[in-house]
Amino acid sequence: MTEFQARVLQVVRRVPPGRVVSYGGVAALMGQPRAARGVGAALRAVEVDDDLPWWRVINRNGEISISHHSISRRLQRELLEREGVEFGPTGRVDWDRFGWDGR
């Protein structure tokens, strides 16, 4: 695992239940605000396990954007909904209500 990947995982593990963060948000919290695509690549490269709440990372539009090849959109949405995250009629999450900024 690279240092960059380890830092991505460190940030993603901090996202609390019922909250979401964007790929760009993870990158910004790492001090690399232009590395959103790298965050997606890092998440694709790791094994999915119970210790990493990968489902809490969505795209900047508030939509599910799967970064791991073995995961379905339906599963990610189900996991988020179990935590109380709601999706609007267009399939988007309200950032003001559910977004996490690292605090």
Short mmCIF file of N, CA and C in Angstrom, two decimals:
data_model
loop_
_atom_site.label_atom_id
_atom_site.label_comp_id
_atom_site.label_asym_id
_atom_site.label_seq_id
_atom_site.Cartn_x
_atom_site.Cartn_y
_atom_site.Cartn_z
N MET A 1 0.84 -1.18 0.00
CA MET A 1 0.00 0.00 0.00
C MET A 1 0.89 1.24 0.00
N THR A 2 0.50 2.20 -0.81
CA THR A 2 1.27 3.44 -0.88
C THR A 2 0.91 4.36 0.29
N GLU A 3 1.74 5.37 0.50
CA GLU A 3 1.46 6.35 1.55
C GLU A 3 0.15 7.10 1.23
N PHE A 4 -0.05 7.43 -0.04
CA PHE A 4 -1.27 8.12 -0.45
C PHE A 4 -2.50 7.26 -0.12
N GLN A 5 -2.47 5.98 -0.47
CA GLN A 5 -3.60 5.09 -0.17
C GLN A 5 -3.85 5.03 1.33
N ALA A 6 -2.79 4.92 2.11
CA ALA A 6 -2.94 4.85 3.56
C ALA A 6 -3.60 6.12 4.10
N ARG A 7 -3.26 7.27 3.55
CA ARG A 7 -3.87 8.53 3.99
C ARG A 7 -5.34 8.60 3.60
N VAL A 8 -5.68 8.08 2.41
CA VAL A 8 -7.08 8.03 1.99
C VAL A 8 -7.87 7.20 2.99
N LEU A 9 -7.38 6.02 3.30
CA LEU A 9 -8.08 5.13 4.22
C LEU A 9 -8.23 5.77 5.60
N GLN A 10 -7.21 6.48 6.03
CA GLN A 10 -7.25 7.15 7.33
C GLN A 10 -8.41 8.16 7.37
N VAL A 11 -8.58 8.93 6.30
CA VAL A 11 -9.67 9.92 6.26
C VAL A 11 -11.02 9.21 6.17
N VAL A 12 -11.14 8.23 5.30
CA VAL A 12 -12.43 7.55 5.11
C VAL A 12 -12.89 6.87 6.40
N ARG A 13 -11.98 6.33 7.16
CA ARG A 13 -12.34 5.69 8.43
C ARG A 13 -12.90 6.70 9.44
N ARG A 14 -12.63 7.97 9.26
CA ARG A 14 -13.13 9.00 10.18
C ARG A 14 -14.55 9.47 9.87
N VAL A 15 -15.08 9.14 8.69
CA VAL A 15 -16.41 9.61 8.31
C VAL A 15 -17.44 8.93 9.22
N PRO A 16 -18.22 9.71 9.96
CA PRO A 16 -19.16 9.11 10.91
C PRO A 16 -20.37 8.48 10.21
N PRO A 17 -21.01 7.54 10.88
CA PRO A 17 -22.23 6.94 10.33
C PRO A 17 -23.27 8.01 10.06
N GLY A 18 -24.00 7.84 8.97
CA GLY A 18 -25.05 8.79 8.61
C GLY A 18 -24.55 10.04 7.93
N ARG A 19 -23.28 10.07 7.57
CA ARG A 19 -22.69 11.22 6.89
C ARG A 19 -21.98 10.74 5.63
N VAL A 20 -21.79 11.65 4.69
CA VAL A 20 -21.08 11.33 3.45
C VAL A 20 -20.04 12.40 3.16
N VAL A 21 -19.07 12.02 2.36
CA VAL A 21 -18.02 12.92 1.92
C VAL A 21 -17.76 12.62 0.45
N SER A 22 -17.33 13.61 -0.29
CA SER A 22 -17.02 13.40 -1.70
C SER A 22 -15.57 12.95 -1.85
N TYR A 23 -15.26 12.42 -3.02
CA TYR A 23 -13.87 12.06 -3.32
C TYR A 23 -12.98 13.29 -3.17
N GLY A 24 -13.46 14.42 -3.68
CA GLY A 24 -12.71 15.67 -3.55
C GLY A 24 -12.60 16.13 -2.11
N GLY A 25 -13.63 15.86 -1.32
CA GLY A 25 -13.60 16.20 0.10
C GLY A 25 -12.52 15.41 0.83
N VAL A 26 -12.41 14.13 0.50
CA VAL A 26 -11.35 13.30 1.10
C VAL A 26 -10.00 13.88 0.71
N ALA A 27 -9.84 14.21 -0.57
CA ALA A 27 -8.57 14.77 -1.05
C ALA A 27 -8.24 16.07 -0.33
N ALA A 28 -9.24 16.93 -0.16
CA ALA A 28 -9.01 18.21 0.52
C ALA A 28 -8.59 17.99 1.98
N LEU A 29 -9.22 17.04 2.64
CA LEU A 29 -8.86 16.75 4.03
C LEU A 29 -7.45 16.20 4.15
N MET A 30 -6.94 15.64 3.07
CA MET A 30 -5.57 15.14 3.03
C MET A 30 -4.58 16.25 2.68
N GLY A 31 -5.11 17.44 2.35
CA GLY A 31 -4.24 18.54 1.95
C GLY A 31 -3.88 18.50 0.48
N GLN A 32 -4.63 17.71 -0.30
CA GLN A 32 -4.39 17.59 -1.74
C GLN A 32 -5.72 17.77 -2.48
N PRO A 33 -6.28 18.98 -2.50
CA PRO A 33 -7.62 19.20 -3.01
C PRO A 33 -7.85 18.84 -4.48
N ARG A 34 -6.79 18.67 -5.24
CA ARG A 34 -6.96 18.33 -6.66
C ARG A 34 -6.77 16.84 -6.93
N ALA A 35 -6.80 16.02 -5.88
CA ALA A 35 -6.50 14.59 -6.02
C ALA A 35 -7.74 13.70 -5.91
N ALA A 36 -8.92 14.21 -6.29
CA ALA A 36 -10.15 13.43 -6.17
C ALA A 36 -10.07 12.11 -6.95
N ARG A 37 -9.54 12.16 -8.15
CA ARG A 37 -9.44 10.93 -8.95
C ARG A 37 -8.48 9.94 -8.29
N GLY A 38 -7.45 10.45 -7.67
CA GLY A 38 -6.52 9.59 -6.95
C GLY A 38 -7.19 8.90 -5.76
N VAL A 39 -8.13 9.61 -5.12
CA VAL A 39 -8.88 9.01 -4.02
C VAL A 39 -9.71 7.85 -4.54
N GLY A 40 -10.38 8.04 -5.66
CA GLY A 40 -11.15 6.96 -6.26
C GLY A 40 -10.27 5.77 -6.61
N ALA A 41 -9.12 6.05 -7.17
CA ALA A 41 -8.19 4.98 -7.53
C ALA A 41 -7.70 4.25 -6.28
N ALA A 42 -7.44 4.99 -5.22
CA ALA A 42 -6.98 4.37 -3.97
C ALA A 42 -8.06 3.46 -3.40
N LEU A 43 -9.31 3.89 -3.45
CA LEU A 43 -10.39 3.05 -2.94
C LEU A 43 -10.60 1.81 -3.80
N ARG A 44 -10.39 1.93 -5.09
CA ARG A 44 -10.48 0.76 -5.97
C ARG A 44 -9.40 -0.26 -5.67
N ALA A 45 -8.25 0.20 -5.21
CA ALA A 45 -7.09 -0.67 -5.02
C ALA A 45 -7.10 -1.45 -3.72
N VAL A 46 -7.95 -1.07 -2.77
CA VAL A 46 -7.94 -1.76 -1.48
C VAL A 46 -9.02 -2.83 -1.43
N GLU A 47 -8.80 -3.78 -0.55
CA GLU A 47 -9.80 -4.81 -0.31
C GLU A 47 -10.95 -4.18 0.47
N VAL A 48 -12.16 -4.50 0.07
CA VAL A 48 -13.33 -4.02 0.78
C VAL A 48 -13.48 -4.86 2.04
N ASP A 49 -13.56 -4.20 3.19
CA ASP A 49 -13.73 -4.91 4.45
C ASP A 49 -14.64 -4.11 5.38
N ASP A 50 -14.98 -4.71 6.48
CA ASP A 50 -15.88 -4.05 7.43
C ASP A 50 -15.23 -2.89 8.15
N ASP A 51 -13.93 -2.80 8.10
CA ASP A 51 -13.20 -1.77 8.82
C ASP A 51 -13.15 -0.43 8.06
N LEU A 52 -13.54 -0.46 6.81
CA LEU A 52 -13.47 0.74 5.98
C LEU A 52 -14.87 1.11 5.48
N PRO A 53 -15.44 2.24 5.93
CA PRO A 53 -16.78 2.63 5.50
C PRO A 53 -16.77 3.30 4.12
N TRP A 54 -16.35 2.55 3.13
CA TRP A 54 -16.22 3.02 1.75
C TRP A 54 -17.52 3.59 1.20
N TRP A 55 -18.66 3.08 1.68
CA TRP A 55 -19.96 3.49 1.17
C TRP A 55 -20.29 4.94 1.49
N ARG A 56 -19.55 5.55 2.39
CA ARG A 56 -19.80 6.94 2.77
C ARG A 56 -19.12 7.94 1.84
N VAL A 57 -18.44 7.46 0.81
CA VAL A 57 -17.79 8.33 -0.17
C VAL A 57 -18.63 8.32 -1.45
N ILE A 58 -19.12 9.51 -1.82
CA ILE A 58 -19.95 9.66 -3.01
C ILE A 58 -19.38 10.79 -3.86
N ASN A 59 -19.96 11.02 -5.03
CA ASN A 59 -19.39 12.06 -5.89
C ASN A 59 -19.85 13.46 -5.47
N ARG A 60 -19.25 14.45 -6.05
CA ARG A 60 -19.50 15.84 -5.65
C ARG A 60 -20.92 16.31 -5.91
N ASN A 61 -21.63 15.59 -6.77
CA ASN A 61 -23.02 15.93 -7.06
C ASN A 61 -23.99 15.32 -6.07
N GLY A 62 -23.46 14.58 -5.09
CA GLY A 62 -24.31 13.93 -4.11
C GLY A 62 -24.86 12.60 -4.59
N GLU A 63 -24.24 12.04 -5.61
CA GLU A 63 -24.71 10.78 -6.20
C GLU A 63 -23.73 9.65 -5.92
N ILE A 64 -24.24 8.45 -5.95
CA ILE A 64 -23.39 7.28 -5.81
C ILE A 64 -22.57 7.14 -7.08
N SER A 65 -21.30 6.95 -6.89
CA SER A 65 -20.37 6.78 -8.00
C SER A 65 -19.38 5.71 -7.58
N ILE A 66 -19.69 4.49 -7.87
CA ILE A 66 -18.92 3.35 -7.39
C ILE A 66 -17.47 3.44 -7.84
N SER A 67 -16.56 3.30 -6.86
CA SER A 67 -15.15 3.32 -7.20
C SER A 67 -14.53 1.93 -7.12
N HIS A 68 -15.25 0.98 -6.56
CA HIS A 68 -14.69 -0.37 -6.44
C HIS A 68 -15.43 -1.29 -7.41
N HIS A 69 -14.70 -2.01 -8.20
CA HIS A 69 -15.27 -2.80 -9.28
C HIS A 69 -16.22 -3.91 -8.82
N SER A 70 -16.12 -4.38 -7.59
CA SER A 70 -16.96 -5.48 -7.15
C SER A 70 -18.20 -5.03 -6.36
N ILE A 71 -18.44 -3.75 -6.31
CA ILE A 71 -19.54 -3.22 -5.50
C ILE A 71 -20.64 -2.66 -6.41
N SER A 72 -21.89 -2.88 -6.00
CA SER A 72 -23.01 -2.36 -6.79
C SER A 72 -23.53 -1.05 -6.19
N ARG A 73 -24.13 -0.26 -7.03
CA ARG A 73 -24.75 0.99 -6.57
C ARG A 73 -25.87 0.69 -5.58
N ARG A 74 -26.61 -0.37 -5.83
CA ARG A 74 -27.72 -0.73 -4.96
C ARG A 74 -27.21 -1.02 -3.54
N LEU A 75 -26.11 -1.75 -3.44
CA LEU A 75 -25.55 -2.06 -2.13
C LEU A 75 -25.10 -0.79 -1.41
N GLN A 76 -24.42 0.10 -2.12
CA GLN A 76 -23.96 1.33 -1.49
C GLN A 76 -25.14 2.16 -0.98
N ARG A 77 -26.16 2.27 -1.79
CA ARG A 77 -27.34 3.03 -1.37
C ARG A 77 -28.00 2.38 -0.16
N GLU A 78 -28.10 1.06 -0.17
CA GLU A 78 -28.70 0.35 0.95
C GLU A 78 -27.92 0.59 2.24
N LEU A 79 -26.60 0.52 2.17
CA LEU A 79 -25.77 0.75 3.36
C LEU A 79 -25.94 2.18 3.88
N LEU A 80 -26.01 3.15 2.98
CA LEU A 80 -26.21 4.53 3.40
C LEU A 80 -27.59 4.72 4.03
N GLU A 81 -28.60 4.15 3.42
CA GLU A 81 -29.96 4.28 3.95
C GLU A 81 -30.08 3.63 5.32
N ARG A 82 -29.38 2.53 5.55
CA ARG A 82 -29.39 1.89 6.88
C ARG A 82 -28.86 2.84 7.95
N GLU A 83 -27.97 3.74 7.54
CA GLU A 83 -27.40 4.71 8.48
C GLU A 83 -28.24 5.98 8.58
N GLY A 84 -29.33 6.04 7.84
CA GLY A 84 -30.21 7.20 7.91
C GLY A 84 -30.01 8.24 6.82
N VAL A 85 -29.10 7.99 5.90
CA VAL A 85 -28.88 8.93 4.79
C VAL A 85 -30.06 8.78 3.83
N GLU A 86 -30.63 9.91 3.47
CA GLU A 86 -31.79 9.92 2.57
C GLU A 86 -31.39 10.43 1.20
N PHE A 87 -32.05 9.89 0.18
CA PHE A 87 -31.83 10.30 -1.20
C PHE A 87 -33.07 11.03 -1.68
N GLY A 88 -32.86 12.13 -2.40
CA GLY A 88 -33.97 12.88 -2.96
C GLY A 88 -34.54 12.17 -4.18
N PRO A 89 -35.57 12.74 -4.77
CA PRO A 89 -36.21 12.13 -5.94
C PRO A 89 -35.27 11.95 -7.12
N THR A 90 -34.22 12.73 -7.19
CA THR A 90 -33.27 12.61 -8.30
C THR A 90 -32.11 11.66 -7.96
N GLY A 91 -32.18 11.03 -6.77
CA GLY A 91 -31.13 10.10 -6.37
C GLY A 91 -29.92 10.76 -5.75
N ARG A 92 -30.09 12.00 -5.31
CA ARG A 92 -28.97 12.73 -4.72
C ARG A 92 -29.14 12.90 -3.22
N VAL A 93 -28.00 12.99 -2.55
CA VAL A 93 -27.95 13.23 -1.11
C VAL A 93 -27.84 14.74 -0.89
N ASP A 94 -28.54 15.24 0.11
CA ASP A 94 -28.49 16.66 0.46
C ASP A 94 -27.20 16.92 1.25
N TRP A 95 -26.27 17.65 0.64
CA TRP A 95 -24.97 17.92 1.28
C TRP A 95 -25.13 18.70 2.58
N ASP A 96 -26.07 19.64 2.61
CA ASP A 96 -26.25 20.44 3.83
C ASP A 96 -26.69 19.58 5.00
N ARG A 97 -27.43 18.57 4.73
CA ARG A 97 -27.96 17.71 5.79
C ARG A 97 -27.03 16.55 6.14
N PHE A 98 -26.41 15.93 5.14
CA PHE A 98 -25.66 14.70 5.37
C PHE A 98 -24.15 14.81 5.10
N GLY A 99 -23.71 15.94 4.58
CA GLY A 99 -22.30 16.09 4.25
C GLY A 99 -21.42 16.19 5.48
N TRP A 100 -20.22 15.69 5.36
CA TRP A 100 -19.23 15.72 6.46
C TRP A 100 -18.03 16.50 6.00
N ASP A 101 -17.56 17.44 6.82
CA ASP A 101 -16.44 18.28 6.43
C ASP A 101 -15.16 17.99 7.21
N GLY A 102 -15.16 16.92 7.97
CA GLY A 102 -13.95 16.54 8.69
C GLY A 102 -13.93 16.96 10.15
N ARG A 103 -14.95 17.67 10.58
CA ARG A 103 -14.98 18.10 11.98
C ARG A 103 -15.68 17.08 12.86
#
